[in-house]
Coordinates of C-alpha atoms in Angstrom, one line a residue:
M1251 CA -356.7 -84.4 -64.5
I1252 CA -356.6 -81.0 -62.6
I1253 CA -353.0 -81.6 -61.5
K1254 CA -351.8 -82.4 -65.0
K1255 CA -353.5 -79.3 -66.5
L1256 CA -352.0 -77.0 -63.9
H1257 CA -348.5 -78.5 -63.7
S1258 CA -347.8 -78.5 -67.4
P1259 CA -347.8 -74.6 -67.9
I1260 CA -345.6 -74.2 -64.8
L1261 CA -343.0 -76.5 -66.3
V1262 CA -343.2 -74.6 -69.6
L1263 CA -342.7 -71.2 -67.9
L1264 CA -339.9 -72.5 -65.7
T1265 CA -338.1 -73.9 -68.8
L1266 CA -338.6 -70.6 -70.6
F1267 CA -337.3 -68.6 -67.6
L1268 CA -334.2 -70.8 -67.4
L1269 CA -333.5 -70.3 -71.1
L1270 CA -333.9 -66.6 -70.8
Q1271 CA -331.5 -66.6 -67.8
S1272 CA -329.0 -68.7 -69.8
C1273 CA -329.1 -66.2 -72.7
E1274 CA -328.6 -63.3 -70.4
K1275 CA -325.6 -65.0 -68.8
K1276 CA -324.1 -65.7 -72.2
S1277 CA -324.5 -62.1 -73.2
I1278 CA -322.8 -61.0 -69.9
N1279 CA -319.9 -63.4 -70.2
N1280 CA -319.2 -62.7 -73.8
P1281 CA -319.3 -58.8 -74.2
N1282 CA -318.0 -57.2 -77.4
K1283 CA -314.7 -55.8 -76.3
K1284 CA -312.8 -53.2 -78.4
S1285 CA -309.4 -54.5 -79.2
N1286 CA -306.4 -52.2 -78.4
I1287 CA -303.9 -54.3 -80.3
A1288 CA -303.4 -51.8 -83.1
E1289 CA -302.9 -48.9 -80.7
I1290 CA -300.5 -50.9 -78.5
D1291 CA -298.4 -52.0 -81.5
R1292 CA -298.3 -48.4 -82.8
L1293 CA -296.9 -47.2 -79.4
I1294 CA -294.3 -50.1 -79.3
D1295 CA -293.1 -49.1 -82.8
L1296 CA -292.8 -45.5 -81.7
G1297 CA -290.9 -46.6 -78.6
D1298 CA -288.5 -48.7 -80.7
K1299 CA -287.9 -45.8 -83.1
H1300 CA -287.0 -43.4 -80.3
F1301 CA -284.8 -46.1 -78.7
E1302 CA -282.8 -46.4 -82.0
N1303 CA -282.4 -42.6 -82.1
V1304 CA -281.1 -42.7 -78.4
K1305 CA -284.0 -40.7 -77.2
Y1306 CA -284.4 -42.8 -74.1
D1307 CA -287.0 -40.7 -72.3
S1308 CA -289.4 -40.7 -75.2
A1309 CA -288.8 -44.4 -75.8
Y1310 CA -289.5 -45.2 -72.2
Y1311 CA -292.7 -43.1 -72.3
Y1312 CA -294.2 -44.9 -75.3
H1313 CA -293.3 -48.4 -74.0
S1314 CA -294.8 -47.6 -70.6
K1315 CA -298.0 -46.3 -72.3
A1316 CA -298.2 -49.4 -74.5
K1317 CA -297.8 -51.6 -71.4
S1318 CA -300.6 -49.8 -69.5
L1319 CA -303.0 -50.5 -72.4
C1320 CA -302.2 -54.2 -72.5
D1321 CA -304.5 -56.8 -71.0
A1322 CA -302.5 -59.1 -68.6
K1323 CA -304.5 -62.1 -69.7
T1324 CA -304.2 -61.8 -73.5
D1325 CA -301.3 -59.4 -74.2
N1326 CA -298.5 -60.9 -72.0
T1327 CA -295.9 -61.1 -74.8
R1328 CA -296.4 -57.4 -75.6
I1329 CA -296.1 -56.6 -71.8
L1330 CA -292.9 -58.6 -71.7
Y1331 CA -291.4 -56.8 -74.7
S1332 CA -292.1 -53.4 -73.4
L1333 CA -290.9 -54.2 -69.9
A1334 CA -287.6 -55.6 -71.3
R1335 CA -287.1 -52.4 -73.4
M1336 CA -287.9 -50.2 -70.3
S1337 CA -285.4 -52.1 -68.2
E1338 CA -282.7 -51.8 -70.9
I1339 CA -283.3 -48.1 -71.2
Q1340 CA -282.9 -47.7 -67.4
Q1341 CA -279.7 -49.6 -67.5
N1342 CA -278.3 -47.5 -70.3
Q1343 CA -279.1 -44.4 -68.2
G1344 CA -277.5 -45.8 -65.1
D1345 CA -280.7 -46.4 -63.2
Y1346 CA -279.8 -49.9 -62.1
T1347 CA -282.2 -50.1 -59.2
G1348 CA -285.1 -49.0 -61.5
S1349 CA -283.9 -51.5 -64.2
E1350 CA -284.0 -54.3 -61.6
T1351 CA -287.5 -53.4 -60.5
T1352 CA -288.8 -53.3 -64.0
A1353 CA -287.2 -56.6 -65.0
I1354 CA -288.5 -58.3 -61.9
E1355 CA -292.0 -57.0 -62.7
A1356 CA -291.8 -59.0 -66.0
I1357 CA -291.1 -62.4 -64.2
P1358 CA -294.8 -63.3 -63.5
Y1359 CA -295.6 -62.9 -67.1
L1360 CA -292.9 -65.4 -68.1
K1361 CA -295.1 -68.2 -66.8
T1362 CA -297.7 -67.6 -69.4
S1363 CA -295.3 -66.9 -72.3
C1364 CA -294.5 -69.6 -74.8
A1365 CA -291.4 -67.8 -76.2
P1366 CA -288.0 -68.6 -74.4
S1367 CA -286.5 -65.5 -76.1
Y1368 CA -288.4 -63.2 -73.7
E1369 CA -287.3 -65.2 -70.7
C1370 CA -283.7 -65.1 -72.0
S1371 CA -283.8 -61.4 -72.4
I1372 CA -285.2 -60.7 -68.9
Y1373 CA -282.6 -63.1 -67.2
N1374 CA -279.8 -61.4 -69.2
L1375 CA -281.0 -57.9 -68.1
L1376 CA -281.1 -59.0 -64.5
G1377 CA -277.6 -60.6 -64.7
I1378 CA -276.2 -57.3 -66.1
V1379 CA -278.0 -55.1 -63.5
Y1380 CA -276.8 -57.2 -60.6
M1381 CA -273.2 -57.0 -62.0
K1382 CA -273.5 -53.2 -62.0
L1383 CA -274.9 -53.3 -58.4
Y1384 CA -271.9 -55.6 -57.4
D1385 CA -274.4 -58.4 -56.4
Y1386 CA -272.4 -61.1 -58.1
D1387 CA -274.3 -64.1 -56.6
N1388 CA -277.6 -62.9 -58.0
A1389 CA -275.9 -62.1 -61.3
L1390 CA -274.6 -65.7 -61.5
Y1391 CA -278.1 -67.0 -60.5
Y1392 CA -279.9 -65.3 -63.4
Y1393 CA -277.2 -66.0 -66.0
N1394 CA -277.4 -69.7 -65.1
K1395 CA -281.2 -69.6 -65.4
G1396 CA -280.7 -68.2 -68.9
L1397 CA -278.1 -70.8 -69.7
N1398 CA -280.6 -73.6 -68.8
L1399 CA -283.3 -72.3 -71.2
K1400 CA -284.1 -74.1 -74.5
I1401 CA -282.4 -71.4 -76.6
D1402 CA -280.0 -71.4 -79.6
T1403 CA -276.3 -72.1 -79.2
I1404 CA -275.2 -68.5 -79.8
R1405 CA -277.2 -67.2 -76.9
K1406 CA -276.0 -70.0 -74.6
L1407 CA -272.4 -69.1 -75.5
K1408 CA -273.1 -65.4 -74.6
F1409 CA -274.5 -66.5 -71.2
K1410 CA -271.3 -68.5 -70.6
H1411 CA -269.2 -65.5 -71.5
N1412 CA -271.2 -63.3 -69.1
I1413 CA -270.8 -65.9 -66.3
A1414 CA -267.0 -65.8 -66.9
V1415 CA -267.1 -62.0 -66.6
V1416 CA -268.8 -62.4 -63.2
Y1417 CA -266.1 -64.7 -62.0
M1418 CA -263.5 -62.1 -63.1
A1419 CA -265.3 -59.5 -61.0
K1420 CA -265.2 -61.9 -58.1
Q1421 CA -261.5 -62.3 -58.8
D1422 CA -262.0 -66.1 -59.3
Y1423 CA -259.8 -66.0 -62.4
N1424 CA -259.2 -69.8 -62.6
R1425 CA -263.0 -70.4 -63.1
A1426 CA -263.1 -67.5 -65.6
I1427 CA -260.1 -68.9 -67.6
E1428 CA -261.6 -72.4 -67.7
I1429 CA -264.9 -71.0 -69.2
L1430 CA -263.1 -68.5 -71.6
L1431 CA -260.7 -71.2 -72.9
S1432 CA -263.7 -73.4 -73.8
L1433 CA -265.3 -70.5 -75.6
A1434 CA -262.1 -69.5 -77.5
S1435 CA -261.9 -73.0 -79.0
R1436 CA -265.5 -72.9 -80.4
K1437 CA -266.0 -72.3 -84.1
D1438 CA -269.1 -70.3 -83.4
I1439 CA -267.0 -67.8 -81.5
I1440 CA -264.0 -67.9 -83.7
N1441 CA -266.1 -67.1 -86.8
D1442 CA -267.6 -64.0 -85.1
P1443 CA -264.8 -61.5 -84.7
A1444 CA -266.7 -59.3 -82.2
S1445 CA -267.4 -62.1 -79.9
F1446 CA -264.0 -63.7 -80.3
S1447 CA -262.2 -60.4 -79.6
K1448 CA -264.1 -60.0 -76.3
V1449 CA -263.4 -63.6 -75.2
I1450 CA -259.7 -63.4 -75.8
D1451 CA -259.4 -59.9 -74.3
N1452 CA -261.0 -61.2 -71.1
L1453 CA -258.9 -64.3 -71.3
G1454 CA -255.7 -62.3 -71.6
Y1455 CA -256.7 -60.0 -68.7
S1456 CA -257.5 -63.1 -66.5
Y1457 CA -254.0 -64.6 -67.4
F1458 CA -252.4 -61.3 -66.5
K1459 CA -254.2 -61.2 -63.1
M1460 CA -252.9 -64.7 -62.5
G1461 CA -249.3 -63.6 -63.4
N1462 CA -249.2 -65.6 -66.6
P1463 CA -247.2 -63.7 -69.3
I1464 CA -249.3 -65.2 -72.1
G1465 CA -252.0 -62.7 -71.1
I1466 CA -250.4 -59.8 -73.0
D1467 CA -250.5 -61.8 -76.3
Y1468 CA -254.2 -62.4 -76.0
M1469 CA -254.9 -58.7 -75.2
N1470 CA -252.9 -57.5 -78.1
Q1471 CA -254.6 -60.0 -80.4
A1472 CA -258.0 -58.8 -79.2
L1473 CA -257.0 -55.1 -79.8
K1474 CA -255.9 -55.9 -83.3
L1475 CA -259.3 -57.6 -84.1
K1476 CA -261.3 -54.7 -82.5
K1477 CA -259.4 -52.2 -84.6
Q1478 CA -260.4 -54.1 -87.7
I1479 CA -264.0 -54.1 -86.5
K1480 CA -263.8 -50.4 -85.7
G1481 CA -266.0 -50.5 -82.6
D1482 CA -265.3 -47.7 -80.2
W1483 CA -267.0 -49.4 -77.3
G1484 CA -264.9 -52.6 -77.6
L1485 CA -261.7 -50.6 -78.1
A1486 CA -262.2 -48.7 -74.9
S1487 CA -262.4 -52.0 -72.9
S1488 CA -259.1 -53.2 -74.5
Y1489 CA -257.3 -49.9 -73.8
L1490 CA -258.4 -50.1 -70.2
N1491 CA -257.0 -53.6 -69.8
L1492 CA -253.7 -52.6 -71.4
T1493 CA -253.5 -49.5 -69.1
K1494 CA -253.9 -51.8 -66.1
Y1495 CA -251.3 -54.2 -67.5
Y1496 CA -248.6 -51.4 -68.0
R1497 CA -249.5 -49.4 -64.9
E1498 CA -246.6 -50.8 -62.9
S1499 CA -244.1 -51.7 -65.6
N1500 CA -244.5 -48.8 -68.0
P1501 CA -246.4 -45.8 -66.6
R1502 CA -245.9 -43.7 -69.8
L1503 CA -247.4 -46.4 -72.0
A1504 CA -250.2 -46.9 -69.4
N1505 CA -251.0 -43.2 -69.6
Y1506 CA -251.1 -43.4 -73.4
Y1507 CA -253.6 -46.3 -73.3
A1508 CA -255.6 -44.5 -70.7
K1509 CA -256.0 -41.5 -72.9
L1510 CA -257.1 -43.7 -75.8
A1511 CA -259.6 -45.4 -73.6
Y1512 CA -261.0 -42.1 -72.5
E1513 CA -261.3 -40.9 -76.1
K1514 CA -263.1 -44.1 -77.3
A1515 CA -265.4 -44.2 -74.2
T1516 CA -266.4 -40.6 -74.8
K1517 CA -267.2 -41.4 -78.5
A1518 CA -269.3 -44.4 -77.4
N1519 CA -270.9 -42.4 -74.6
N1520 CA -269.9 -45.2 -72.2
V1521 CA -270.0 -43.3 -68.9
D1522 CA -268.6 -46.1 -66.7
D1523 CA -265.5 -46.6 -69.0
R1524 CA -265.0 -42.8 -69.1
L1525 CA -264.8 -42.6 -65.3
E1526 CA -262.5 -45.6 -65.1
S1527 CA -260.2 -44.2 -67.8
I1528 CA -260.0 -40.8 -66.0
A1529 CA -259.2 -42.6 -62.7
L1530 CA -256.4 -44.5 -64.4
L1531 CA -255.1 -41.2 -65.9
I1532 CA -255.0 -39.6 -62.5
Q1533 CA -252.8 -42.6 -61.3
S1534 CA -250.5 -42.5 -64.3
S1535 CA -250.2 -38.6 -64.4
T1536 CA -248.2 -36.2 -62.3
G1537 CA -248.4 -32.5 -61.2
N1538 CA -250.9 -30.3 -62.9
E1539 CA -252.0 -33.0 -65.3
S1540 CA -253.0 -35.2 -62.4
K1541 CA -254.9 -32.3 -60.8
F1542 CA -256.6 -31.5 -64.1
Y1543 CA -257.9 -35.1 -64.4
S1544 CA -258.9 -35.1 -60.8
E1545 CA -261.1 -32.1 -61.3
K1546 CA -262.5 -33.5 -64.5
Y1547 CA -263.3 -36.8 -62.7
I1548 CA -265.2 -34.9 -60.0
H1549 CA -267.0 -32.8 -62.6
I1550 CA -268.0 -35.8 -64.8
N1551 CA -269.0 -37.9 -61.7
D1552 CA -271.2 -35.1 -60.4
S1553 CA -272.8 -34.6 -63.8
I1554 CA -273.4 -38.3 -64.2
T1555 CA -274.9 -38.5 -60.7
K1556 CA -277.3 -35.6 -61.6
V1557 CA -278.2 -37.1 -65.0
R1558 CA -278.8 -40.5 -63.5
Q1559 CA -280.9 -39.1 -60.7
N1560 CA -282.9 -37.0 -63.2
A1561 CA -283.4 -40.1 -65.3
R1562 CA -284.6 -42.1 -62.3
N1563 CA -287.0 -39.3 -61.4
Q1564 CA -288.2 -39.0 -65.0
F1565 CA -288.7 -42.8 -65.4
A1566 CA -290.5 -42.9 -62.0
K1567 CA -292.8 -40.1 -63.1
I1568 CA -293.5 -41.6 -66.5
K1569 CA -294.3 -44.9 -64.8
Y1570 CA -296.5 -43.2 -62.2
D1571 CA -298.4 -41.2 -64.8
S1572 CA -299.0 -44.3 -66.9
K1573 CA -300.2 -46.2 -63.8
K1574 CA -302.5 -43.3 -62.7
E1575 CA -303.9 -43.0 -66.3
K1576 CA -304.5 -46.8 -66.3
E1577 CA -306.2 -46.7 -62.9
E1578 CA -308.5 -43.8 -64.1
N1579 CA -309.4 -45.7 -67.2
Q1580 CA -310.0 -48.8 -65.3
Y1581 CA -312.2 -46.9 -62.8
L1582 CA -314.3 -45.5 -65.7
K1583 CA -314.5 -49.0 -67.2
T1584 CA -315.5 -50.4 -63.8
Q1585 CA -318.2 -47.8 -63.3
K1586 CA -319.5 -48.4 -66.8
A1587 CA -319.5 -52.2 -66.2
L1588 CA -321.2 -51.7 -62.8
S1589 CA -323.9 -49.5 -64.4
A1590 CA -324.5 -52.2 -67.1
L1591 CA -324.5 -54.9 -64.4
E1592 CA -327.1 -53.0 -62.3
L1593 CA -329.3 -52.6 -65.3
E1594 CA -328.9 -56.3 -66.1
I1595 CA -329.7 -57.2 -62.5
Q1596 CA -332.8 -54.9 -62.5
K1597 CA -333.9 -56.5 -65.7
N1598 CA -333.4 -60.0 -64.3
R1599 CA -335.2 -59.0 -61.1
N1600 CA -338.2 -57.7 -63.1
L1601 CA -338.2 -60.9 -65.2
F1602 CA -338.0 -63.0 -62.1
L1603 CA -340.7 -61.0 -60.4
C1604 CA -343.0 -61.5 -63.4
F1605 CA -342.1 -65.2 -63.3
L1606 CA -343.0 -65.4 -59.6
I1607 CA -346.3 -63.6 -60.2
V1608 CA -347.3 -66.0 -63.0
I1609 CA -346.1 -69.0 -60.9
G1610 CA -348.0 -67.7 -57.9
S1611 CA -351.2 -67.1 -59.9
L1612 CA -351.0 -70.6 -61.4
S1613 CA -350.2 -72.1 -58.1
T1614 CA -353.1 -70.4 -56.5
I1615 CA -355.5 -71.6 -59.2
F1616 CA -354.1 -75.1 -58.9
L1617 CA -354.4 -75.0 -55.1
Y1618 CA -357.9 -73.7 -55.3
Y1619 CA -359.1 -76.4 -57.6
F1620 CA -357.1 -79.1 -55.8
L1621 CA -358.5 -78.2 -52.4
R1622 CA -362.0 -77.8 -54.0
A1623 CA -361.6 -81.3 -55.4
V1624 CA -360.3 -82.7 -52.1
N1625 CA -363.1 -81.0 -50.1
K1626 CA -365.7 -82.3 -52.5
K1627 CA -364.2 -85.8 -52.2
E1628 CA -364.2 -85.5 -48.4
K1629 CA -367.8 -84.2 -48.4
I1630 CA -368.9 -87.1 -50.6
Q1631 CA -367.1 -89.6 -48.4
T1632 CA -368.5 -88.0 -45.2
S1633 CA -372.0 -88.0 -46.7
Y1634 CA -371.6 -91.6 -47.7
E1635 CA -370.4 -92.6 -44.2
T1636 CA -373.2 -90.6 -42.6
E1637 CA -375.8 -92.2 -44.9
T1638 CA -374.3 -95.6 -44.2
R1639 CA -374.4 -95.1 -40.4
I1640 CA -377.9 -93.7 -40.5
A1641 CA -379.1 -96.6 -42.7
K1642 CA -377.5 -99.1 -40.3
K1643 CA -379.1 -97.4 -37.3
L1644 CA -382.4 -97.3 -39.0
H1645 CA -382.1 -101.0 -39.9
D1646 CA -380.5 -102.3 -36.7
E1647 CA -382.4 -100.2 -34.2
L1648 CA -385.4 -98.3 -35.5
A1649 CA -386.7 -100.9 -38.1
N1650 CA -386.7 -103.7 -35.5
D1651 CA -388.7 -101.5 -33.0
V1652 CA -391.2 -100.5 -35.7
Y1653 CA -391.5 -104.1 -36.8
H1654 CA -392.1 -105.4 -33.2
T1655 CA -394.7 -102.6 -32.6
M1656 CA -396.5 -103.4 -35.8
A1657 CA -396.6 -107.1 -34.8
F1658 CA -397.9 -106.1 -31.4
V1659 CA -400.7 -104.0 -32.9
E1660 CA -401.8 -106.8 -35.2
T1661 CA -401.8 -109.5 -32.6
Q1662 CA -403.0 -107.7 -29.4
D1663 CA -406.3 -106.3 -28.3
L1664 CA -405.8 -102.6 -28.2
S1665 CA -409.0 -102.0 -26.3
S1666 CA -407.2 -103.3 -23.2
S1667 CA -405.7 -100.5 -21.1
Q1668 CA -402.6 -102.6 -20.5
N1669 CA -401.9 -103.2 -24.2
K1670 CA -402.5 -99.5 -24.8
E1671 CA -399.8 -98.7 -22.3
I1672 CA -397.4 -101.1 -23.9
L1673 CA -398.1 -99.6 -27.3
L1674 CA -397.5 -96.1 -26.0
T1675 CA -394.2 -97.1 -24.4
N1676 CA -393.1 -98.7 -27.7
L1677 CA -394.0 -95.6 -29.7
D1678 CA -392.1 -93.4 -27.2
T1679 CA -389.0 -95.6 -27.6
I1680 CA -389.3 -95.3 -31.4
Y1681 CA -389.6 -91.5 -31.0
S1682 CA -386.5 -91.4 -28.7
R1683 CA -384.4 -93.4 -31.1
T1684 CA -385.5 -91.3 -34.0
R1685 CA -384.7 -88.1 -32.1
N1686 CA -381.3 -89.5 -31.1
I1687 CA -380.4 -90.4 -34.7
S1688 CA -381.5 -86.9 -35.7
K1689 CA -379.3 -85.3 -33.0
E1690 CA -376.3 -87.3 -33.9
N1691 CA -376.3 -86.0 -37.5
S1692 CA -377.9 -82.6 -37.0
T1693 CA -376.1 -79.3 -37.2
I1694 CA -374.1 -78.3 -34.1
D1695 CA -374.7 -74.9 -32.6
T1696 CA -371.3 -73.5 -31.9
G1697 CA -372.5 -70.2 -30.6
L1698 CA -373.9 -69.2 -27.2
H1699 CA -375.8 -72.5 -26.8
F1700 CA -372.7 -74.7 -27.6
V1701 CA -372.1 -75.7 -23.9
A1702 CA -375.8 -76.4 -23.3
G1703 CA -376.0 -78.5 -26.5
L1704 CA -372.8 -80.4 -25.5
K1705 CA -374.1 -81.2 -22.0
E1706 CA -377.4 -82.3 -23.5
M1707 CA -375.7 -84.6 -25.9
M1708 CA -373.5 -86.2 -23.2
S1709 CA -376.5 -86.5 -20.8
S1710 CA -378.6 -88.3 -23.4
F1711 CA -376.3 -91.3 -22.8
N1712 CA -377.3 -91.4 -19.2
T1713 CA -379.6 -94.5 -18.6
D1714 CA -380.7 -96.5 -15.6
A1715 CA -377.7 -98.8 -16.2
V1716 CA -375.1 -96.2 -17.1
T1717 CA -374.1 -93.0 -15.2
I1718 CA -372.1 -90.3 -17.0
L1719 CA -370.0 -88.0 -14.7
I1720 CA -368.8 -84.6 -16.1
N1721 CA -366.1 -82.6 -14.4
G1722 CA -364.5 -79.1 -15.1
M1723 CA -366.6 -78.3 -18.1
D1724 CA -367.6 -74.9 -16.8
S1725 CA -364.0 -73.9 -16.1
V1726 CA -363.1 -73.9 -19.8
N1727 CA -363.3 -70.6 -21.7
W1728 CA -365.2 -72.0 -24.7
N1729 CA -365.4 -68.6 -26.4
A1730 CA -361.6 -68.8 -27.0
L1731 CA -362.0 -72.1 -28.9
E1732 CA -362.4 -71.8 -32.7
T1733 CA -365.7 -73.0 -34.3
N1734 CA -364.1 -76.0 -36.1
K1735 CA -362.4 -77.2 -32.9
K1736 CA -365.8 -77.0 -31.0
I1737 CA -367.3 -79.2 -33.6
I1738 CA -364.4 -81.7 -33.3
V1739 CA -364.8 -81.7 -29.5
Y1740 CA -368.5 -82.4 -29.9
R1741 CA -368.1 -85.2 -32.5
V1742 CA -365.1 -86.9 -30.7
L1743 CA -367.0 -87.1 -27.4
Q1744 CA -370.1 -88.3 -29.3
E1745 CA -368.0 -91.0 -30.9
L1746 CA -366.5 -92.1 -27.6
L1747 CA -369.9 -92.3 -25.9
V1748 CA -371.4 -94.2 -28.9
N1749 CA -368.5 -96.6 -28.7
M1750 CA -369.1 -96.9 -24.9
K1751 CA -372.8 -97.6 -25.5
K1752 CA -372.1 -100.3 -28.1
H1753 CA -369.2 -102.1 -26.7
S1754 CA -368.3 -101.2 -23.2
Q1755 CA -371.1 -102.6 -21.1
C1756 CA -369.9 -100.2 -18.3
S1757 CA -372.0 -98.8 -15.5
L1758 CA -369.9 -95.6 -15.0
A1759 CA -368.2 -93.2 -17.4
S1760 CA -366.3 -90.1 -16.6
I1761 CA -365.4 -87.1 -18.7
A1762 CA -363.0 -84.4 -17.3
F1763 CA -362.1 -81.1 -18.8
K1764 CA -359.0 -79.0 -17.9
K1765 CA -356.7 -76.4 -19.3
N1766 CA -353.1 -77.4 -19.6
K1767 CA -351.0 -74.3 -20.7
N1768 CA -352.3 -73.3 -24.1
K1769 CA -354.1 -76.6 -24.7
L1770 CA -357.5 -78.0 -23.8
Q1771 CA -357.2 -81.5 -22.3
I1772 CA -360.2 -83.9 -22.1
D1773 CA -359.9 -87.2 -20.3
Y1774 CA -362.4 -90.0 -20.9
S1775 CA -362.6 -93.3 -18.9
D1776 CA -365.2 -96.0 -18.1
N1777 CA -365.3 -99.3 -16.1
G1778 CA -366.4 -101.4 -19.0
L1779 CA -365.0 -104.5 -20.6
G1780 CA -362.1 -102.8 -22.4
A1781 CA -360.4 -104.3 -25.4
A1782 CA -357.1 -105.4 -26.7
S1783 CA -355.0 -102.5 -28.1
D1784 CA -354.6 -104.1 -31.5
K1785 CA -358.5 -104.2 -31.9
I1786 CA -359.0 -100.5 -31.4
S1787 CA -357.9 -99.6 -34.9
S1788 CA -360.5 -101.9 -36.3
R1789 CA -363.3 -99.8 -34.9
N1790 CA -364.4 -97.1 -37.4
G1791 CA -365.7 -94.8 -34.7
L1792 CA -362.3 -94.6 -32.8
Q1793 CA -360.4 -94.3 -36.1
N1794 CA -362.6 -91.3 -36.9
V1795 CA -361.8 -89.8 -33.5
E1796 CA -358.1 -90.1 -34.1
N1797 CA -358.3 -88.6 -37.6
R1798 CA -360.3 -85.6 -36.4
I1799 CA -357.8 -84.8 -33.6
L1800 CA -354.8 -85.1 -35.9
V1801 CA -356.4 -82.7 -38.4
I1802 CA -356.1 -79.8 -35.9
K1803 CA -352.6 -80.8 -34.8
G1804 CA -353.9 -82.2 -31.5
T1805 CA -352.8 -85.4 -29.8
I1806 CA -354.8 -88.5 -28.6
T1807 CA -353.9 -91.6 -26.6
F1808 CA -355.9 -94.8 -25.9
D1809 CA -355.3 -97.0 -22.8
T1810 CA -357.4 -100.2 -22.6
K1811 CA -357.0 -103.8 -21.6
P1812 CA -359.6 -106.6 -21.6
G1813 CA -361.5 -106.5 -18.3
K1814 CA -359.9 -103.2 -17.2
G1815 CA -362.0 -100.6 -18.8
F1816 CA -361.3 -98.0 -21.5
K1817 CA -359.4 -94.7 -21.2
S1818 CA -358.7 -92.0 -23.7
S1819 CA -357.1 -88.6 -23.4
F1820 CA -356.8 -86.0 -26.1
T1821 CA -355.5 -82.4 -26.3
I1822 CA -356.6 -79.6 -28.6
P1823 CA -354.5 -76.4 -29.1
I1824 CA -356.4 -73.3 -28.0

């Protein structure tokens, strides 16, 4: 009953504590985070607006800031969009190395994006940048990766066209012609004048480089289409191809087309085509005109180099400032989170401490009542065993002596001196038995008189038939032995001697005391009848001896055989 009463509240408190902990964990794992989506989208819109107005530095700034506010776990599509825009801006400004770095930064986010359009855009950007850096193998690698994506037909055709341009740059015109011919026959291309004009222009130039006269027809057809479209950027490319075509056969016409290419490239703000057209003008001009174009080339090239370097520096600074701002914000957020976590830990620690105090208090109460119940049970059991033993002794020994004495008194003449002597002897025997029974169950003096009392108890078993030898008793420091251990030594020896008196029929018994390290060792032996080992456990007295020794973490052994006496050795920690 006690156990149930005490165990039940502990389980209730434990369950309550675990529930509280569970609630705390839920509150920690699901904090209310403020969404930055609206602000991120606002910055992206601003970036796109400046991009359309050709304000690349501002466009780059807003896209970089938008990216820095994004969460890599939830806003990966916005990160990809901004990185693609930033890479494109760097390409347009001639920062090809920076464009490459930005595009590659986007690749890890492609793994978690479900939209192939973002992947297509990044691969196309990388293909272009490697073309500009003359790394044609890498350009082909990324164009082919884009071609293998699950995208619409128009995008696939554009990737094929770009692959053909790479082969043209590698001077593998046969491969380029093969691809361009397949494109030129597609209705999707034919129905789009801008795309068709580019394809046949590149096809014509490839035929020209292979020495096929059909090339000029394709180039002229492309120029006609581009004039109809009125695209300055595309016209510059056609004029450059025609300049190269007529450079050897008709220098004056080549010079004419080179000037047109320069004019259109300047209007389109195509820096690379401007430089190429001036280089061709230098080759196709003579005298002062050639000198003029040479100086112009140097001037424009220097200006472009400075502009591109400034752009690289500016983009790097914008990216660094955004990264630094993000790190500072992240640091502040981390500090705030750490402070909240420390408060939560302290709260949980206090809660756990209260829980431990309650559990400790209940456990102490439970243990107190449990030990009290066990002790009470042991006392009742000990009292019962003592009463049983005393009753048995009174019945088996004392009652018989009293009965015989009473019978002697009733039947004998007490006036006779001899009968009086016998009566006195019988009464003395009865007195001795009574005194011995009293001593066996009396309180043991564990103080200054313990040794004397122990010697007296052992000596009381000396008779005319039995001699008790005691060795080494005075060499033991009995004051170092705890009170409960003194009592156990007393009772164990008493039990062994009682067992000897009842069962041994020996003439000599020996008890030796000695200190063995930090243990007291006591060896008992007699020359009695002994007993089989399997019969020892059936004797209550010896069972009590073993139990007493084990309680104080001592050890005890029995060594006995029929006809070869009885030996026992036990040790007690000091």
